[in-house]
Amino acid sequence: MSKFLKLIKNNKGATAIEYGLIAALIAVAAIGAMQGIGNKLGTTFNNVSSKLG
């Protein structure tokens, strides 16, 4: 029974999971931001290309 109580009190696994979730949320936000910037950059290059051609 004491091993079970120690397992319940152990927070290391929960902390690792929380850090993993935070990293995943940051990655999703970064991907979304990069896609938006990529689309705008693509439009800019297309405009420049059409004016040069």
PDB file of C-alpha atoms in Angstrom:
ATOM      1  CA  MET A   1       0.000   0.000   0.000  1.00  0.00           C
ATOM      2  CA  SER A   2       2.865   2.408   0.741  1.00  0.00           C
ATOM      3  CA  LYS A   3       4.218   1.987  -2.810  1.00  0.00           C
ATOM      4  CA  PHE A   4       0.822   2.956  -4.181  1.00  0.00           C
ATOM      5  CA  LEU A   5       0.721   6.078  -2.009  1.00  0.00           C
ATOM      6  CA  LYS A   6       4.220   7.064  -3.174  1.00  0.00           C
ATOM      7  CA  LEU A   7       3.099   6.630  -6.776  1.00  0.00           C
ATOM      8  CA  ILE A   8       0.127   8.928  -6.211  1.00  0.00           C
ATOM      9  CA  LYS A   9       2.319  11.603  -4.584  1.00  0.00           C
ATOM     10  CA  ASN A  10       4.897  11.487  -7.398  1.00  0.00           C
ATOM     11  CA  ASN A  11       4.436  14.572  -9.605  1.00  0.00           C
ATOM     12  CA  LYS A  12       7.344  14.054 -12.009  1.00  0.00           C
ATOM     13  CA  GLY A  13       5.227  12.330 -14.635  1.00  0.00           C
ATOM     14  CA  ALA A  14       2.516  14.982 -14.459  1.00  0.00           C
ATOM     15  CA  THR A  15       5.089  17.736 -14.837  1.00  0.00           C
ATOM     16  CA  ALA A  16       6.601  16.053 -17.888  1.00  0.00           C
ATOM     17  CA  ILE A  17       3.162  15.712 -19.457  1.00  0.00           C
ATOM     18  CA  GLU A  18       2.411  19.377 -18.777  1.00  0.00           C
ATOM     19  CA  TYR A  19       5.673  20.448 -20.410  1.00  0.00           C
ATOM     20  CA  GLY A  20       4.880  18.228 -23.368  1.00  0.00           C
ATOM     21  CA  LEU A  21       1.444  19.810 -23.765  1.00  0.00           C
ATOM     22  CA  ILE A  22       2.922  23.311 -23.569  1.00  0.00           C
ATOM     23  CA  ALA A  23       5.520  22.413 -26.215  1.00  0.00           C
ATOM     24  CA  ALA A  24       2.793  20.988 -28.459  1.00  0.00           C
ATOM     25  CA  LEU A  25       0.679  24.145 -28.139  1.00  0.00           C
ATOM     26  CA  ILE A  26       3.680  26.333 -28.966  1.00  0.00           C
ATOM     27  CA  ALA A  27       4.429  24.160 -32.008  1.00  0.00           C
ATOM     28  CA  VAL A  28       0.834  24.411 -33.255  1.00  0.00           C
ATOM     29  CA  ALA A  29       0.865  28.198 -32.829  1.00  0.00           C
ATOM     30  CA  ALA A  30       4.221  28.474 -34.620  1.00  0.00           C
ATOM     31  CA  ILE A  31       2.999  26.341 -37.529  1.00  0.00           C
ATOM     32  CA  GLY A  32      -0.126  28.471 -37.872  1.00  0.00           C
ATOM     33  CA  ALA A  33       1.883  31.690 -37.826  1.00  0.00           C
ATOM     34  CA  MET A  34       4.388  30.382 -40.361  1.00  0.00           C
ATOM     35  CA  GLN A  35       1.622  29.302 -42.721  1.00  0.00           C
ATOM     36  CA  GLY A  36       0.102  32.774 -42.598  1.00  0.00           C
ATOM     37  CA  ILE A  37       3.450  34.428 -43.250  1.00  0.00           C
ATOM     38  CA  GLY A  38       4.199  31.940 -46.030  1.00  0.00           C
ATOM     39  CA  ASN A  39       0.944  32.728 -47.798  1.00  0.00           C
ATOM     40  CA  LYS A  40       1.581  36.479 -47.629  1.00  0.00           C
ATOM     41  CA  LEU A  41       5.152  36.016 -48.809  1.00  0.00           C
ATOM     42  CA  GLY A  42       3.980  33.874 -51.718  1.00  0.00           C
ATOM     43  CA  THR A  43       1.501  36.544 -52.745  1.00  0.00           C
ATOM     44  CA  THR A  44       4.216  39.196 -52.586  1.00  0.00           C
ATOM     45  CA  PHE A  45       6.561  37.172 -54.788  1.00  0.00           C
ATOM     46  CA  ASN A  46       3.768  36.491 -57.271  1.00  0.00           C
ATOM     47  CA  ASN A  47       3.025  40.222 -57.493  1.00  0.00           C
ATOM     48  CA  VAL A  48       6.690  41.034 -58.078  1.00  0.00           C
ATOM     49  CA  SER A  49       6.961  38.279 -60.690  1.00  0.00           C
ATOM     50  CA  SER A  50       3.906  39.502 -62.602  1.00  0.00           C
ATOM     51  CA  LYS A  51       5.190  43.099 -62.644  1.00  0.00           C
ATOM     52  CA  LEU A  52       8.617  41.995 -63.888  1.00  0.00           C
ATOM     53  CA  GLY A  53       7.168  39.747 -66.575  1.00  0.00           C
TER      54      GLY A  53
END
